[in-house]
Structures are given as C-alpha cells and as structure tokens.
C-alpha cells in the first residue's frame, strides 16, 4: 500500500504500464473478431451442408438458406451463449415463431427449430448426430414440408458452442 503521494503515483504508473503491456494478450483486435466470425460462418455452413446431405440421402428437398433466418438463428445462439441458458424459449418466454416475427420474417406456413450445444472437438458431427438421435430434432430435420433454413452459431464465455437451426416452409417460386 503506497504511503506517500509519490509512491501512489509510482504505483499507478506501474499498474498502467503493466495493463498497457498485457492488453494485447486479452484484447481482441478487429482482425481476431473477423477471424472468429469467419470460423462461425464455416461452422454454420458445415452444419447446413450436413443437414442437406442427410435430407438428400432420404430423397427430401434440399433446404435453401435464407439470410433473414440466419440472422434470427444467430441472434438466438448469441443470446443463449451470452446469458448462459439452453432452450427453444428465451427466459422472457419468446419462442421460435415469436423470434421469427420479431426478426421481420414473414410468409412462412410452418416453422421449427433445432438447438444444440457442444464443446467437443468435432462440433458439426456432434450436433448433427445428436439431432438425428433425438426423435423431435430428427423430425424437424427430416420434415418434407420445410424448404428454407437459417443457421447461427455462437460461443459462450467457457468456449461452449451454441447452435440454432431454423426450418420454415415458404411458398415455392
């Protein structure tokens, strides 16, 4: 504990210098944020492609990816990761259809959602295989009526990945 003003100033200067020197180790520069975002885009693309491969093997229509659905799915994954919950319904009681409506998504006849979380080394396989093993999630993934989808992945403070995939049925062009 500093006992004089000079010691206090020296202490504060030393603390400031230490923090300034250590800042690069815990700060996330914009390029790291971009790389993290690209990593999530890759994970989102991988789960989307794997789901479409499964649907194709079962002679189901492949899903078309919709950026508006991606945004709603990503926001839900980010919310779960940030607030550390895991559910189709937010703590305030908003369900997937409510989130779609709040996100400005209109014109769908049916909607469903799969969520998953993992910290395993091959997250895409873990999530995909988990969804296929769960009767409810498998039913969503394999529903013939769905023709559009959106995917969002986010990471929690502990490194756990949160996945959300939305499925909708919209009139075909």
PDB file of C-alpha atoms in Angstrom:
ATOM      1  CA  UNK A   1       0.000   0.000   0.000  1.00  0.00           C
ATOM      2  CA  UNK A   2       1.541   3.347  -1.020  1.00  0.00           C
ATOM      3  CA  UNK A   3       2.170   5.678   1.928  1.00  0.00           C
ATOM      4  CA  UNK A   4       3.042   8.880   0.116  1.00  0.00           C
ATOM      5  CA  UNK A   5       1.674  10.657  -2.950  1.00  0.00           C
ATOM      6  CA  UNK A   6       4.870   9.842  -4.845  1.00  0.00           C
ATOM      7  CA  UNK A   7       4.520   6.150  -4.028  1.00  0.00           C
ATOM      8  CA  UNK A   8       0.861   6.271  -5.073  1.00  0.00           C
ATOM      9  CA  UNK A   9       1.762   7.869  -8.407  1.00  0.00           C
ATOM     10  CA  UNK A  10       4.541   5.354  -8.948  1.00  0.00           C
ATOM     11  CA  UNK A  11       2.127   2.530  -8.148  1.00  0.00           C
ATOM     12  CA  UNK A  12      -0.500   3.856 -10.555  1.00  0.00           C
ATOM     13  CA  UNK A  13       2.100   4.409 -13.291  1.00  0.00           C
ATOM     14  CA  UNK A  14       3.365   0.857 -12.833  1.00  0.00           C
ATOM     15  CA  UNK A  15      -0.153  -0.553 -12.889  1.00  0.00           C
ATOM     16  CA  UNK A  16      -0.993   1.428 -16.020  1.00  0.00           C
ATOM     17  CA  UNK A  17       2.214   0.242 -17.723  1.00  0.00           C
ATOM     18  CA  UNK A  18       1.541  -3.379 -16.779  1.00  0.00           C
ATOM     19  CA  UNK A  19      -2.015  -3.204 -18.077  1.00  0.00           C
ATOM     20  CA  UNK A  20      -0.899  -1.497 -21.270  1.00  0.00           C
ATOM     21  CA  UNK A  21       1.741  -4.182 -21.897  1.00  0.00           C
ATOM     22  CA  UNK A  22      -0.662  -7.040 -21.130  1.00  0.00           C
ATOM     23  CA  UNK A  23      -3.584  -5.605 -23.115  1.00  0.00           C
ATOM     24  CA  UNK A  24      -2.635  -7.401 -26.364  1.00  0.00           C
ATOM     25  CA  UNK A  25      -2.955 -10.731 -24.570  1.00  0.00           C
ATOM     26  CA  UNK A  26      -6.603 -10.317 -23.618  1.00  0.00           C
ATOM     27  CA  UNK A  27      -7.893  -7.686 -26.015  1.00  0.00           C
ATOM     28  CA  UNK A  28      -9.486  -8.939 -29.182  1.00  0.00           C
ATOM     29  CA  UNK A  29      -8.447  -6.835 -32.163  1.00  0.00           C
ATOM     30  CA  UNK A  30     -10.839  -6.383 -35.041  1.00  0.00           C
ATOM     31  CA  UNK A  31      -8.920  -8.904 -37.152  1.00  0.00           C
ATOM     32  CA  UNK A  32      -9.385 -11.560 -34.441  1.00  0.00           C
ATOM     33  CA  UNK A  33     -13.102 -10.750 -34.307  1.00  0.00           C
ATOM     34  CA  UNK A  34     -13.272 -11.130 -38.079  1.00  0.00           C
ATOM     35  CA  UNK A  35     -11.448 -14.460 -37.913  1.00  0.00           C
ATOM     36  CA  UNK A  36     -13.825 -15.644 -35.179  1.00  0.00           C
ATOM     37  CA  UNK A  37     -16.791 -14.606 -37.322  1.00  0.00           C
ATOM     38  CA  UNK A  38     -15.345 -16.446 -40.304  1.00  0.00           C
ATOM     39  CA  UNK A  39     -14.924 -19.521 -38.119  1.00  0.00           C
ATOM     40  CA  UNK A  40     -18.583 -19.367 -37.119  1.00  0.00           C
ATOM     41  CA  UNK A  41     -19.581 -18.882 -40.756  1.00  0.00           C
ATOM     42  CA  UNK A  42     -17.658 -22.060 -41.571  1.00  0.00           C
ATOM     43  CA  UNK A  43     -19.401 -23.960 -38.760  1.00  0.00           C
ATOM     44  CA  UNK A  44     -22.774 -22.632 -39.895  1.00  0.00           C
ATOM     45  CA  UNK A  45     -22.051 -23.674 -43.476  1.00  0.00           C
ATOM     46  CA  UNK A  46     -20.868 -27.140 -42.354  1.00  0.00           C
ATOM     47  CA  UNK A  47     -23.977 -27.953 -40.317  1.00  0.00           C
ATOM     48  CA  UNK A  48     -26.231 -26.584 -43.069  1.00  0.00           C
ATOM     49  CA  UNK A  49     -24.485 -28.731 -45.697  1.00  0.00           C
ATOM     50  CA  UNK A  50     -24.527 -31.826 -43.479  1.00  0.00           C
ATOM     51  CA  UNK A  51     -28.271 -31.426 -42.854  1.00  0.00           C
ATOM     52  CA  UNK A  52     -28.882 -31.049 -46.601  1.00  0.00           C
ATOM     53  CA  UNK A  53     -26.769 -34.151 -47.318  1.00  0.00           C
ATOM     54  CA  UNK A  54     -28.910 -36.111 -44.874  1.00  0.00           C
ATOM     55  CA  UNK A  55     -32.108 -34.789 -46.425  1.00  0.00           C
ATOM     56  CA  UNK A  56     -30.818 -35.610 -49.913  1.00  0.00           C
ATOM     57  CA  UNK A  57     -29.981 -39.205 -48.911  1.00  0.00           C
ATOM     58  CA  UNK A  58     -33.616 -39.546 -47.837  1.00  0.00           C
ATOM     59  CA  UNK A  59     -34.909 -38.022 -51.107  1.00  0.00           C
ATOM     60  CA  UNK A  60     -36.144 -34.862 -49.414  1.00  0.00           C
ATOM     61  CA  UNK A  61     -35.954 -31.398 -50.923  1.00  0.00           C
ATOM     62  CA  UNK A  62     -32.720 -29.639 -50.033  1.00  0.00           C
ATOM     63  CA  UNK A  63     -33.153 -26.566 -47.911  1.00  0.00           C
ATOM     64  CA  UNK A  64     -32.482 -23.106 -49.285  1.00  0.00           C
ATOM     65  CA  UNK A  65     -30.520 -20.910 -46.904  1.00  0.00           C
ATOM     66  CA  UNK A  66     -32.229 -17.641 -46.047  1.00  0.00           C
ATOM     67  CA  UNK A  67     -30.150 -14.738 -44.656  1.00  0.00           C
ATOM     68  CA  UNK A  68     -33.120 -13.439 -42.643  1.00  0.00           C
ATOM     69  CA  UNK A  69     -33.441 -16.840 -40.954  1.00  0.00           C
ATOM     70  CA  UNK A  70     -29.668 -16.896 -40.410  1.00  0.00           C
ATOM     71  CA  UNK A  71     -29.914 -13.580 -38.561  1.00  0.00           C
ATOM     72  CA  UNK A  72     -32.686 -14.823 -36.260  1.00  0.00           C
ATOM     73  CA  UNK A  73     -30.887 -18.130 -35.600  1.00  0.00           C
ATOM     74  CA  UNK A  74     -27.570 -16.378 -34.952  1.00  0.00           C
ATOM     75  CA  UNK A  75     -29.203 -13.911 -32.567  1.00  0.00           C
ATOM     76  CA  UNK A  76     -30.742 -16.785 -30.580  1.00  0.00           C
ATOM     77  CA  UNK A  77     -27.408 -18.634 -30.367  1.00  0.00           C
ATOM     78  CA  UNK A  78     -25.679 -15.432 -29.264  1.00  0.00           C
ATOM     79  CA  UNK A  79     -28.370 -14.781 -26.652  1.00  0.00           C
ATOM     80  CA  UNK A  80     -28.090 -18.311 -25.232  1.00  0.00           C
ATOM     81  CA  UNK A  81     -24.297 -18.057 -25.143  1.00  0.00           C
ATOM     82  CA  UNK A  82     -24.252 -14.616 -23.553  1.00  0.00           C
ATOM     83  CA  UNK A  83     -26.930 -15.319 -20.942  1.00  0.00           C
ATOM     84  CA  UNK A  84     -25.923 -18.969 -20.401  1.00  0.00           C
ATOM     85  CA  UNK A  85     -29.211 -20.736 -20.997  1.00  0.00           C
ATOM     86  CA  UNK A  86     -30.144 -23.503 -23.396  1.00  0.00           C
ATOM     87  CA  UNK A  87     -33.726 -23.585 -24.630  1.00  0.00           C
ATOM     88  CA  UNK A  88     -36.047 -23.025 -27.547  1.00  0.00           C
ATOM     89  CA  UNK A  89     -37.728 -20.365 -25.419  1.00  0.00           C
ATOM     90  CA  UNK A  90     -35.950 -17.269 -24.098  1.00  0.00           C
ATOM     91  CA  UNK A  91     -36.104 -16.506 -20.370  1.00  0.00           C
ATOM     92  CA  UNK A  92     -38.781 -13.929 -21.269  1.00  0.00           C
ATOM     93  CA  UNK A  93     -40.907 -16.646 -22.905  1.00  0.00           C
ATOM     94  CA  UNK A  94     -40.289 -15.825 -26.586  1.00  0.00           C
ATOM     95  CA  UNK A  95     -40.452 -18.978 -28.729  1.00  0.00           C
ATOM     96  CA  UNK A  96     -39.033 -19.573 -32.239  1.00  0.00           C
ATOM     97  CA  UNK A  97     -42.126 -18.224 -34.011  1.00  0.00           C
ATOM     98  CA  UNK A  98     -42.045 -15.118 -31.833  1.00  0.00           C
ATOM     99  CA  UNK A  99     -38.362 -14.586 -32.630  1.00  0.00           C
ATOM    100  CA  UNK A 100     -39.058 -15.002 -36.350  1.00  0.00           C
ATOM    101  CA  UNK A 101     -41.837 -12.417 -36.157  1.00  0.00           C
ATOM    102  CA  UNK A 102     -39.640 -10.021 -34.158  1.00  0.00           C
ATOM    103  CA  UNK A 103     -36.927 -10.542 -36.784  1.00  0.00           C
ATOM    104  CA  UNK A 104     -39.293  -9.436 -39.537  1.00  0.00           C
ATOM    105  CA  UNK A 105     -39.570 -12.885 -41.125  1.00  0.00           C
ATOM    106  CA  UNK A 106     -42.984 -13.276 -42.739  1.00  0.00           C
ATOM    107  CA  UNK A 107     -44.664 -15.514 -45.279  1.00  0.00           C
ATOM    108  CA  UNK A 108     -43.870 -18.884 -43.736  1.00  0.00           C
ATOM    109  CA  UNK A 109     -46.561 -21.514 -43.274  1.00  0.00           C
ATOM    110  CA  UNK A 110     -44.653 -23.767 -40.849  1.00  0.00           C
ATOM    111  CA  UNK A 111     -41.631 -23.248 -38.631  1.00  0.00           C
ATOM    112  CA  UNK A 112     -39.467 -25.365 -36.346  1.00  0.00           C
ATOM    113  CA  UNK A 113     -36.138 -25.065 -34.615  1.00  0.00           C
ATOM    114  CA  UNK A 114     -33.271 -27.292 -33.518  1.00  0.00           C
ATOM    115  CA  UNK A 115     -30.770 -26.117 -30.919  1.00  0.00           C
ATOM    116  CA  UNK A 116     -27.615 -27.781 -29.705  1.00  0.00           C
ATOM    117  CA  UNK A 117     -24.554 -27.071 -27.646  1.00  0.00           C
ATOM    118  CA  UNK A 118     -21.159 -28.732 -27.542  1.00  0.00           C
ATOM    119  CA  UNK A 119     -17.568 -28.258 -26.555  1.00  0.00           C
ATOM    120  CA  UNK A 120     -16.326 -31.373 -28.334  1.00  0.00           C
ATOM    121  CA  UNK A 121     -13.532 -31.304 -30.938  1.00  0.00           C
ATOM    122  CA  UNK A 122     -15.790 -32.040 -33.953  1.00  0.00           C
ATOM    123  CA  UNK A 123     -18.788 -29.819 -33.212  1.00  0.00           C
ATOM    124  CA  UNK A 124     -20.536 -30.294 -36.562  1.00  0.00           C
ATOM    125  CA  UNK A 125     -20.639 -34.081 -36.237  1.00  0.00           C
ATOM    126  CA  UNK A 126     -21.630 -33.854 -32.567  1.00  0.00           C
ATOM    127  CA  UNK A 127     -24.561 -31.527 -33.254  1.00  0.00           C
ATOM    128  CA  UNK A 128     -25.736 -33.278 -36.426  1.00  0.00           C
ATOM    129  CA  UNK A 129     -25.550 -36.752 -34.910  1.00  0.00           C
ATOM    130  CA  UNK A 130     -27.262 -35.531 -31.738  1.00  0.00           C
ATOM    131  CA  UNK A 131     -30.128 -34.080 -33.746  1.00  0.00           C
ATOM    132  CA  UNK A 132     -30.547 -37.332 -35.675  1.00  0.00           C
ATOM    133  CA  UNK A 133     -30.543 -39.331 -32.424  1.00  0.00           C
ATOM    134  CA  UNK A 134     -33.296 -37.168 -30.905  1.00  0.00           C
ATOM    135  CA  UNK A 135     -36.761 -38.061 -32.264  1.00  0.00           C
ATOM    136  CA  UNK A 136     -38.065 -34.478 -32.077  1.00  0.00           C
ATOM    137  CA  UNK A 137     -34.973 -32.914 -33.645  1.00  0.00           C
ATOM    138  CA  UNK A 138     -34.814 -35.627 -36.310  1.00  0.00           C
ATOM    139  CA  UNK A 139     -38.463 -34.946 -37.175  1.00  0.00           C
ATOM    140  CA  UNK A 140     -37.654 -31.249 -37.703  1.00  0.00           C
ATOM    141  CA  UNK A 141     -34.535 -32.002 -39.735  1.00  0.00           C
ATOM    142  CA  UNK A 142     -36.349 -34.541 -41.944  1.00  0.00           C
ATOM    143  CA  UNK A 143     -39.732 -32.821 -42.319  1.00  0.00           C
ATOM    144  CA  UNK A 144     -40.666 -32.890 -46.014  1.00  0.00           C
ATOM    145  CA  UNK A 145     -42.585 -29.610 -45.785  1.00  0.00           C
ATOM    146  CA  UNK A 146     -39.544 -27.493 -44.904  1.00  0.00           C
ATOM    147  CA  UNK A 147     -37.735 -25.827 -47.781  1.00  0.00           C
ATOM    148  CA  UNK A 148     -35.813 -22.942 -46.174  1.00  0.00           C
ATOM    149  CA  UNK A 149     -33.436 -22.743 -43.261  1.00  0.00           C
ATOM    150  CA  UNK A 150     -31.206 -20.455 -41.287  1.00  0.00           C
ATOM    151  CA  UNK A 151     -28.278 -21.334 -39.059  1.00  0.00           C
ATOM    152  CA  UNK A 152     -26.492 -19.465 -36.294  1.00  0.00           C
ATOM    153  CA  UNK A 153     -23.512 -20.434 -34.149  1.00  0.00           C
ATOM    154  CA  UNK A 154     -22.102 -18.544 -31.174  1.00  0.00           C
ATOM    155  CA  UNK A 155     -19.592 -19.261 -28.434  1.00  0.00           C
ATOM    156  CA  UNK A 156     -20.128 -18.851 -24.717  1.00  0.00           C
ATOM    157  CA  UNK A 157     -17.583 -17.474 -22.241  1.00  0.00           C
ATOM    158  CA  UNK A 158     -16.466 -21.021 -21.405  1.00  0.00           C
ATOM    159  CA  UNK A 159     -15.891 -21.953 -25.064  1.00  0.00           C
ATOM    160  CA  UNK A 160     -19.134 -23.912 -25.485  1.00  0.00           C
ATOM    161  CA  UNK A 161     -20.624 -23.584 -28.962  1.00  0.00           C
ATOM    162  CA  UNK A 162     -24.363 -22.897 -29.255  1.00  0.00           C
ATOM    163  CA  UNK A 163     -26.118 -23.910 -32.481  1.00  0.00           C
ATOM    164  CA  UNK A 164     -29.545 -22.881 -33.719  1.00  0.00           C
ATOM    165  CA  UNK A 165     -31.100 -24.067 -36.975  1.00  0.00           C
ATOM    166  CA  UNK A 166     -34.475 -22.721 -38.037  1.00  0.00           C
ATOM    167  CA  UNK A 167     -36.635 -24.516 -40.593  1.00  0.00           C
ATOM    168  CA  UNK A 168     -39.527 -22.913 -42.447  1.00  0.00           C
ATOM    169  CA  UNK A 169     -41.905 -23.733 -45.197  1.00  0.00           C
ATOM    170  CA  UNK A 170     -42.447 -20.899 -47.643  1.00  0.00           C
ATOM    171  CA  UNK A 171     -44.281 -20.884 -50.965  1.00  0.00           C
ATOM    172  CA  UNK A 172     -42.037 -22.096 -53.730  1.00  0.00           C
ATOM    173  CA  UNK A 173     -41.359 -19.606 -56.541  1.00  0.00           C
TER     174      UNK A 173
END
